[in-house]
CSV table of C-alpha atoms and ligand atoms in Angstrom, one decimal:
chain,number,residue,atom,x,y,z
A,1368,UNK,CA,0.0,0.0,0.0
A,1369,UNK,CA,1.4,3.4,-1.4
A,1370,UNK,CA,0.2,6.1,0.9
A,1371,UNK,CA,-0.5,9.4,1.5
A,1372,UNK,CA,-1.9,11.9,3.7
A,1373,UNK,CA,-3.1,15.3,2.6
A,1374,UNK,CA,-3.3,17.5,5.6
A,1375,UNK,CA,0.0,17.0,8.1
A,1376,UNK,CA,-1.9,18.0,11.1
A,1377,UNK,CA,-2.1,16.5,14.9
A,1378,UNK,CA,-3.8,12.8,13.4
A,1379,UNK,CA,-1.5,12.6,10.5
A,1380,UNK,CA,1.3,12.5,13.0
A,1381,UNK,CA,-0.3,10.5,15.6
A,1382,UNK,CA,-0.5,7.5,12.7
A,1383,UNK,CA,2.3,7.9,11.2
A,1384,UNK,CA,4.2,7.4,14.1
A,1385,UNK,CA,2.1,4.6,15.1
A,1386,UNK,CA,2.4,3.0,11.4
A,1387,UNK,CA,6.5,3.1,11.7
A,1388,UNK,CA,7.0,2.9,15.7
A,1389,UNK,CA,4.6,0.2,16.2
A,1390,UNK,CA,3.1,-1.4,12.8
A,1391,UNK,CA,6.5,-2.0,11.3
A,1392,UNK,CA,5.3,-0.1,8.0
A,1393,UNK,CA,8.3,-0.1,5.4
A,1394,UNK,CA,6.9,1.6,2.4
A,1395,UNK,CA,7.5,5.1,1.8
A,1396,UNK,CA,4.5,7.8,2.7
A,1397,UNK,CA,4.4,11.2,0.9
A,1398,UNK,CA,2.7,13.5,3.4
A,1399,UNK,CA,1.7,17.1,1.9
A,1400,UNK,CA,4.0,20.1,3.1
A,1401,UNK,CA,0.9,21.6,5.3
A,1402,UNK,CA,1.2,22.4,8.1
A,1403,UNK,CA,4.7,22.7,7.6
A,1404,UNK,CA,6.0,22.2,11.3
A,1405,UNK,CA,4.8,18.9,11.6
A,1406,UNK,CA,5.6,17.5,8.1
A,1407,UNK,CA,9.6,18.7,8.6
A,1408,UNK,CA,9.8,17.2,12.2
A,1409,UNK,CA,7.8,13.8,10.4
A,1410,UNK,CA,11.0,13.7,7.4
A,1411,UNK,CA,13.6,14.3,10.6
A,1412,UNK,CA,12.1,11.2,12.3
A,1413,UNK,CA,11.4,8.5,9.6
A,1414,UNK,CA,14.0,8.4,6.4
A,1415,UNK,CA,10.6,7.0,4.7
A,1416,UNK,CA,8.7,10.1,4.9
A,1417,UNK,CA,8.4,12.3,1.7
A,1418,UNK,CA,7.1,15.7,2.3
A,1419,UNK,CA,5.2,17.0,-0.9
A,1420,UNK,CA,4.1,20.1,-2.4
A,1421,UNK,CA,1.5,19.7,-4.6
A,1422,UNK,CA,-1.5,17.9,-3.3
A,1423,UNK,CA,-2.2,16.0,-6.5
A,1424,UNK,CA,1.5,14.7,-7.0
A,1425,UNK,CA,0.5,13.2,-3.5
A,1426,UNK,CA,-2.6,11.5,-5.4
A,1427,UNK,CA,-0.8,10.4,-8.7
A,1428,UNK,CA,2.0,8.8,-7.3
A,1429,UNK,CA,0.3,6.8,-4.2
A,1430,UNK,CA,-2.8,4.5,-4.8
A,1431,UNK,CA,-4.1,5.0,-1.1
A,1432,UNK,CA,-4.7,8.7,0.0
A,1433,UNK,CA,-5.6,9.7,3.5
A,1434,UNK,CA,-7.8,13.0,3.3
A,1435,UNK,CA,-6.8,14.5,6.8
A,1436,UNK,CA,-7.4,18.3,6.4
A,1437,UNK,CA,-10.4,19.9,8.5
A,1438,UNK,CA,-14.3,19.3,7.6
A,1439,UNK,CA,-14.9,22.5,6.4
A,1440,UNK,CA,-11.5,21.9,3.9
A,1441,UNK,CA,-12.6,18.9,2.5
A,1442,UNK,CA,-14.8,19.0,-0.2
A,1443,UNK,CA,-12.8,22.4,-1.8
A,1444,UNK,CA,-9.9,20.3,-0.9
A,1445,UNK,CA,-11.6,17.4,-2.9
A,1446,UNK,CA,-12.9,19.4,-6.1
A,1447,UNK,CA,-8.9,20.3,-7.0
A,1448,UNK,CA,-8.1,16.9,-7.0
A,1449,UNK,CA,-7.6,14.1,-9.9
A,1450,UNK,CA,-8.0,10.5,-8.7
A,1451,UNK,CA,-7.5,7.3,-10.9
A,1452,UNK,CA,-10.6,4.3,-10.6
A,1453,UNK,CA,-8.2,2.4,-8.9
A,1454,UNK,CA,-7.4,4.9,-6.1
A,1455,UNK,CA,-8.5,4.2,-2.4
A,1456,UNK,CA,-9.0,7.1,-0.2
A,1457,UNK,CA,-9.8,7.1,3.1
A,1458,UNK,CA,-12.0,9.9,4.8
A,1459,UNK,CA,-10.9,11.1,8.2
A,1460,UNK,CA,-13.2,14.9,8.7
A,1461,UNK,CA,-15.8,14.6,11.0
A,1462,UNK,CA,-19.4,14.6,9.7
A,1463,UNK,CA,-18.5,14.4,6.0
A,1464,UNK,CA,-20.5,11.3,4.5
A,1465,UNK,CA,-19.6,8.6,2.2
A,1466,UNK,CA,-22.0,10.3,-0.7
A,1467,UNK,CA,-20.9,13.6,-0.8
A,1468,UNK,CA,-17.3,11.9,-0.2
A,1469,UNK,CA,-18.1,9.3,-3.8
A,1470,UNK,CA,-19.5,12.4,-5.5
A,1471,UNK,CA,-16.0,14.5,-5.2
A,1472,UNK,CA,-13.4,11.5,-6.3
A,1473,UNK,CA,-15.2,9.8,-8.8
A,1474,UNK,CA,-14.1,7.8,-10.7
A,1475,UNK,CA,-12.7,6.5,-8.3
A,1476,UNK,CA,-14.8,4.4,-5.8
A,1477,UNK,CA,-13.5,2.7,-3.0
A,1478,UNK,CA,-13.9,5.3,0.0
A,1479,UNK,CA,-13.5,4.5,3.8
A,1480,UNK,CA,-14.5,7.2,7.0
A,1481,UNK,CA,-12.0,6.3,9.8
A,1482,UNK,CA,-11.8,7.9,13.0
A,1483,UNK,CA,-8.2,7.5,14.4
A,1484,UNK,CA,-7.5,8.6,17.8
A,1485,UNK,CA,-4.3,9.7,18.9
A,1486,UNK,CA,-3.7,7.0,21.0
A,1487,UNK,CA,-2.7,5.2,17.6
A,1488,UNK,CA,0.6,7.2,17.9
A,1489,UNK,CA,1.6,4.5,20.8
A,1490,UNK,CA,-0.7,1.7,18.5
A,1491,UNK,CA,-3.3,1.5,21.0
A,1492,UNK,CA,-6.9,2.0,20.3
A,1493,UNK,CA,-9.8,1.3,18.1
A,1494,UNK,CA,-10.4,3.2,14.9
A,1495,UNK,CA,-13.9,3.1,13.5
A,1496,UNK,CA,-14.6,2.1,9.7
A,1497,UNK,CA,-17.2,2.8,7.5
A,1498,UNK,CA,-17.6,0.7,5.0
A,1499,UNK,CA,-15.5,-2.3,6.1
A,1500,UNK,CA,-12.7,-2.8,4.1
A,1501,UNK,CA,-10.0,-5.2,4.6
A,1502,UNK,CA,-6.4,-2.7,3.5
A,1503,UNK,CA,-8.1,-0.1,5.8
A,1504,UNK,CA,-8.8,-2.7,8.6
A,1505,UNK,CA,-5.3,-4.0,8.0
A,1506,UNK,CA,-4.0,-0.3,8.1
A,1507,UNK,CA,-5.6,0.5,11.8
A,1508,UNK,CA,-5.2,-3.2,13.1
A,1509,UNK,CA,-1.6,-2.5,12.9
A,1510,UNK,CA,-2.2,0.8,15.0
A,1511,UNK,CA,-4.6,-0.5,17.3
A,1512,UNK,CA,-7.8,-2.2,16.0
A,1513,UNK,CA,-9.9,-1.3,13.5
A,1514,UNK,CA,-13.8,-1.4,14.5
A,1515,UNK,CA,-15.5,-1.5,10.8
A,1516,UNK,CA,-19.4,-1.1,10.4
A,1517,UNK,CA,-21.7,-1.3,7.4
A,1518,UNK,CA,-24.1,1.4,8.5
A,1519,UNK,CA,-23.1,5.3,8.3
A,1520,UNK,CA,-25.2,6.1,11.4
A,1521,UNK,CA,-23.4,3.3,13.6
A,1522,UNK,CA,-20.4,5.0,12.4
A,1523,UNK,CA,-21.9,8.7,13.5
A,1524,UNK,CA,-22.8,7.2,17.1
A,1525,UNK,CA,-19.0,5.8,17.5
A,1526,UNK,CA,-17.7,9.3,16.4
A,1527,UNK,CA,-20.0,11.0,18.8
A,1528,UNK,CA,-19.0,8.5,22.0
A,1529,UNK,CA,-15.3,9.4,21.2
A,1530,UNK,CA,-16.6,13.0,22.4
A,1531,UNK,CA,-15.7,11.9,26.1
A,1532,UNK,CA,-12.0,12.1,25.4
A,1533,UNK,CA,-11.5,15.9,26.7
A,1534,UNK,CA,-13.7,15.1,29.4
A,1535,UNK,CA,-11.8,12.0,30.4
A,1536,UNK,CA,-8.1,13.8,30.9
A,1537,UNK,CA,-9.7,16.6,32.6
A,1538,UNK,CA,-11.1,13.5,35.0
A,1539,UNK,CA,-7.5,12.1,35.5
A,1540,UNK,CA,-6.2,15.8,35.6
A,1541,UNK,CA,-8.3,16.9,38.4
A,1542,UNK,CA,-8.0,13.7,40.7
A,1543,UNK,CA,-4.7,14.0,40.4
A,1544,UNK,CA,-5.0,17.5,41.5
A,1545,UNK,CA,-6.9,16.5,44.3
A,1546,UNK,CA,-4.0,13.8,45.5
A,1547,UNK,CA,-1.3,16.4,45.2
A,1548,UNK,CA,-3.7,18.9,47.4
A,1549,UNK,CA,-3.5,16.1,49.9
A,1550,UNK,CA,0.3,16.2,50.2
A,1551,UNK,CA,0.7,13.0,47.4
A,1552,UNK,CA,4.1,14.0,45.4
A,1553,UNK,CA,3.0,15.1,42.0
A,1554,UNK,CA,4.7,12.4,40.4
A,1555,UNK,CA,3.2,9.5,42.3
A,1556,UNK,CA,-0.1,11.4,42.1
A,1557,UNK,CA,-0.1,11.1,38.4
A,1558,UNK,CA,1.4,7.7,37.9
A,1559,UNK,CA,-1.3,6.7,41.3
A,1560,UNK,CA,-4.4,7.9,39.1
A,1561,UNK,CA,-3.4,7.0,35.6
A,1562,UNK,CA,-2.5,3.4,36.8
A,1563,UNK,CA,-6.0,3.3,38.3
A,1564,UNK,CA,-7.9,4.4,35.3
A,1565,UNK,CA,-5.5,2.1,33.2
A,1566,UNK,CA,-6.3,-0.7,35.2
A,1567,UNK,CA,-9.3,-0.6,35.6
A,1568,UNK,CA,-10.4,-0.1,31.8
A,1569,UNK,CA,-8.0,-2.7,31.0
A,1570,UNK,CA,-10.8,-4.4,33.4
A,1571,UNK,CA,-13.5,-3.5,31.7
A,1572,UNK,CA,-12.3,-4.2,28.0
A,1573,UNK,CA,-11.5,-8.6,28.9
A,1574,UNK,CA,-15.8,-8.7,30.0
A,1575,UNK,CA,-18.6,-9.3,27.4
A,1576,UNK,CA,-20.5,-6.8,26.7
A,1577,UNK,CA,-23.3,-8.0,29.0
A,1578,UNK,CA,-21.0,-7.6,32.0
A,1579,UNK,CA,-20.1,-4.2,31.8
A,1580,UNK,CA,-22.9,-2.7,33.9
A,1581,UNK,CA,-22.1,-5.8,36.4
A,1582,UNK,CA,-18.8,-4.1,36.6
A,1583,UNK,CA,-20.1,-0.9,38.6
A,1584,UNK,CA,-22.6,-2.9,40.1
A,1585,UNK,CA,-19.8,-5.1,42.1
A,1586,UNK,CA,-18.3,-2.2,43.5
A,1587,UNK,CA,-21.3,-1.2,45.6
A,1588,UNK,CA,-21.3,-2.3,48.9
A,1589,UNK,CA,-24.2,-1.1,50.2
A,1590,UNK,CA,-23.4,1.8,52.7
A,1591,UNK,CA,-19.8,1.8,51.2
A,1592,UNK,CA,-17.2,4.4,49.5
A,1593,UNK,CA,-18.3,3.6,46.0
A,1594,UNK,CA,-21.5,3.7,46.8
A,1595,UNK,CA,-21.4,7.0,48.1
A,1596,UNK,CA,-19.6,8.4,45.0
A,1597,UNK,CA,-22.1,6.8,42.7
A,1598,UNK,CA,-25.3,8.1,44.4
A,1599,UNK,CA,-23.8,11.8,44.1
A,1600,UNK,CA,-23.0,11.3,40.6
A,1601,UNK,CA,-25.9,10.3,39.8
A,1602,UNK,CA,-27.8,12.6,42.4
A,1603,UNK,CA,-25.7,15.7,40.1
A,1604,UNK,CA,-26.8,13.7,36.8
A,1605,UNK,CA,-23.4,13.6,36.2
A,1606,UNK,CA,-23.1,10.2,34.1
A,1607,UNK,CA,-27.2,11.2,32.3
A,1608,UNK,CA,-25.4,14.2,31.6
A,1609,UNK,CA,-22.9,13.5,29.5
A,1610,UNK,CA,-24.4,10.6,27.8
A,1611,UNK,CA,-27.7,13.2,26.6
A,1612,UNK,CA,-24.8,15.8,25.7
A,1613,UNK,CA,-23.4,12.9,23.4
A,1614,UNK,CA,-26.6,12.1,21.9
A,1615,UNK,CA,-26.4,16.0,20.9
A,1616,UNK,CA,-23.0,15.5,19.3
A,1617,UNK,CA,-24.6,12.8,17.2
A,1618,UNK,CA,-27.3,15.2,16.1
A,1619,UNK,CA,-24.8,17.6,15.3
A,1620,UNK,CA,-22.5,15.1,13.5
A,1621,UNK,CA,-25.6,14.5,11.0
A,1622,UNK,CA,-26.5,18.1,10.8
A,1623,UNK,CA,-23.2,18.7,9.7
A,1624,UNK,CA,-23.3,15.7,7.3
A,1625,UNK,CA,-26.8,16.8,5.5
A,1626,UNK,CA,-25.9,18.5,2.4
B,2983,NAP,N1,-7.3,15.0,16.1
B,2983,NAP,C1,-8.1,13.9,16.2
B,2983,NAP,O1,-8.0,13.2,17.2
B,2983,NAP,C2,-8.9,13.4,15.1
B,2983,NAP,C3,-9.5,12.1,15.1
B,2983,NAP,C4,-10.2,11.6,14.1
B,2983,NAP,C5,-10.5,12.5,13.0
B,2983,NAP,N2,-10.0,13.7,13.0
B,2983,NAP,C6,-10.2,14.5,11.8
B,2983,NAP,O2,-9.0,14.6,11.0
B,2983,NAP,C7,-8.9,15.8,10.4
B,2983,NAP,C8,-7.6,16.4,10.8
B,2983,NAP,O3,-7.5,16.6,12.2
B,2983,NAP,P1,-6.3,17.2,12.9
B,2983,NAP,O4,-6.6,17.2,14.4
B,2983,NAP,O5,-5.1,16.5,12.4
B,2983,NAP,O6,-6.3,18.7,12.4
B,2983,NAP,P2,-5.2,19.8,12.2
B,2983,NAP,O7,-4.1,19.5,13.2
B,2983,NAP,O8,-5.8,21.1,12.1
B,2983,NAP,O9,-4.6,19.4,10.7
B,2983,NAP,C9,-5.2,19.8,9.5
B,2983,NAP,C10,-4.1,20.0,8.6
B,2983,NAP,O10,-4.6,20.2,7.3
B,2983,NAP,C11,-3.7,21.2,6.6
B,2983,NAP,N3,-4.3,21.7,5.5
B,2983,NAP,C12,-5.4,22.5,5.4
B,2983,NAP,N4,-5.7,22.8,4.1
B,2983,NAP,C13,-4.8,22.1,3.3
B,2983,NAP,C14,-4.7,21.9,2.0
B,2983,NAP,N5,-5.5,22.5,1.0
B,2983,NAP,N6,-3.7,21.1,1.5
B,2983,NAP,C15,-2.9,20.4,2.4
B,2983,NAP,N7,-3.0,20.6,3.7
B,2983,NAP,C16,-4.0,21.4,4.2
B,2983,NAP,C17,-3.4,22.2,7.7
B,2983,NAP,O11,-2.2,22.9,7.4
B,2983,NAP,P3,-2.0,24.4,8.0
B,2983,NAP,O12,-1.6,24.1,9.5
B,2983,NAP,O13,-0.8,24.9,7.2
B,2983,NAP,O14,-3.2,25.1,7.9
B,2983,NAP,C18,-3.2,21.3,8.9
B,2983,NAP,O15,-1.9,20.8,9.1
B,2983,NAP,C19,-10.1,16.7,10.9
B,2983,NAP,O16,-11.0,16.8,9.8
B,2983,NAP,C20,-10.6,16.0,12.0
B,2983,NAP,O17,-12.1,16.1,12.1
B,2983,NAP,C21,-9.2,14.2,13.9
């Protein structure tokens, strides 16, 4: 697989790294000059990395293409761009669909949305697919592991769940805030409450799905610690909270998606 990424942004890196640190990828990429920071530090790093300056000498001389600029780039972005029938391209922008997606790179036809987290930098994490496709599956799987659904909507409602990750570190952030107020050394504060939210979703990913609610519900002795936590969460709709705000990402993700 010949690739190349068109928008060297924060994701670009985050794979790219996670493709040669951790995937052992030995093909060359061409990543485009933009933003130019990141693409010079990516050709310091890897010997494989060619940085490019015309977009469509990116598309003509690779046969996959990772589009990696922001939403309201892509289709302009798309429109100036040539591909052959036997290109792939994979989709990254939020809330831009697979037809409006198939309508700017005809003729050619084979299109994946992936969602890439940066945790792929380290290969670790899932990246959703939409359509399943087995060199995109093969590409993530390497980086983490590739979560690939038929239906666009599924693929909306994974996008908008991802929406807890700024919500998460400030979680970790502030408890480990909290242990420092209480005299804890910074350090072991951090590596106390990471190791704790590690651990425990490490927990939580070996159970079938059925189990997971079991999980919480184990904790609670009744009249204990965790008990007491959970009834003021829930008391402050903390958990209801979140979950009806992601439900509004999801509207908003195919708001944005409607042409
Ligand atoms: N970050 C994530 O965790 C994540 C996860 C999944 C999907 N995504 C999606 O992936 C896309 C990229 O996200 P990001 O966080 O990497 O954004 P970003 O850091 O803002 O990167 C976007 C890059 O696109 C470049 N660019 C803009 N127009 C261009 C053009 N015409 N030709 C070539 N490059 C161009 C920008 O260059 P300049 O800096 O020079 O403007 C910038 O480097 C977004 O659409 C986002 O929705 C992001």
């Amino acid at each position: 697989m010949m690739l190349g990424f068109i928008g060297t942004g924060g994701i670009t890196e985050a794979i790219i790294n996670g493709l040669f640190n951790h995937a052992g990828h030995e093909a060359p990429i061409l990543v485009s000059r933009r933003n130019q920071g990141r693409s010079k530090r990516l050709a310091e790093t890897f010997d494989l990395i060619e940085v490019v300056d015309d977009n469509q000498d990116i598309v003509d001389r690779t046969d996959w293409v990772v589009i990696s600029v922001l939403p309201g780039q892509t289709l302009e972005l798309l429109s100036t761009l040539r591909f052959r029938d036997d290109h792939g391209v994979i989709s990254l922008p939020a809330g831009i669909n697979l037809k409006s997606l198939s309508a700017h790179i005809d003729p050619a036809s084979r299109v994946s949305r992936a969602i890439p987290m940066p945790p792929v930098a380290f290969g670790l994490g899932p990246t959703p697919v939409c359509p399943p496709d087995s060199d995109v599956e093969a590409l993530f799987n390497g980086i983490g592991a590739a979560v690939a659904v038929e239906d666009e909507t599924q693929f909306t409602a994974l996008a908008a769940s991802t929406a807890i990750m700024a919500t998460f570190f400030a979680w970790i952030a502030s408890n480990a805030r909290w242990l420092e107020e209480q005299n804890v050394p910074a350090k072991e504060a951090a590596f106390y409450t990471t190791s704790v939210f590690q651990a425990l979703a490490s927990m939580a990913a070996r159970v079938d799905a059925a189990e997971l609610q079991r999980m919480s519900d184990d904790c609670l002795t009744p009249g204990g610690l965790n008990e007491q936590v959970l009834n003021a969460a829930r008391k402050a709709g903390v958990i209801d909270t979140i979950q009806a705000e992601i439900g509004r990402v999801m509207e908003r993700l195919q708001r944005a998606g409607k042409p």
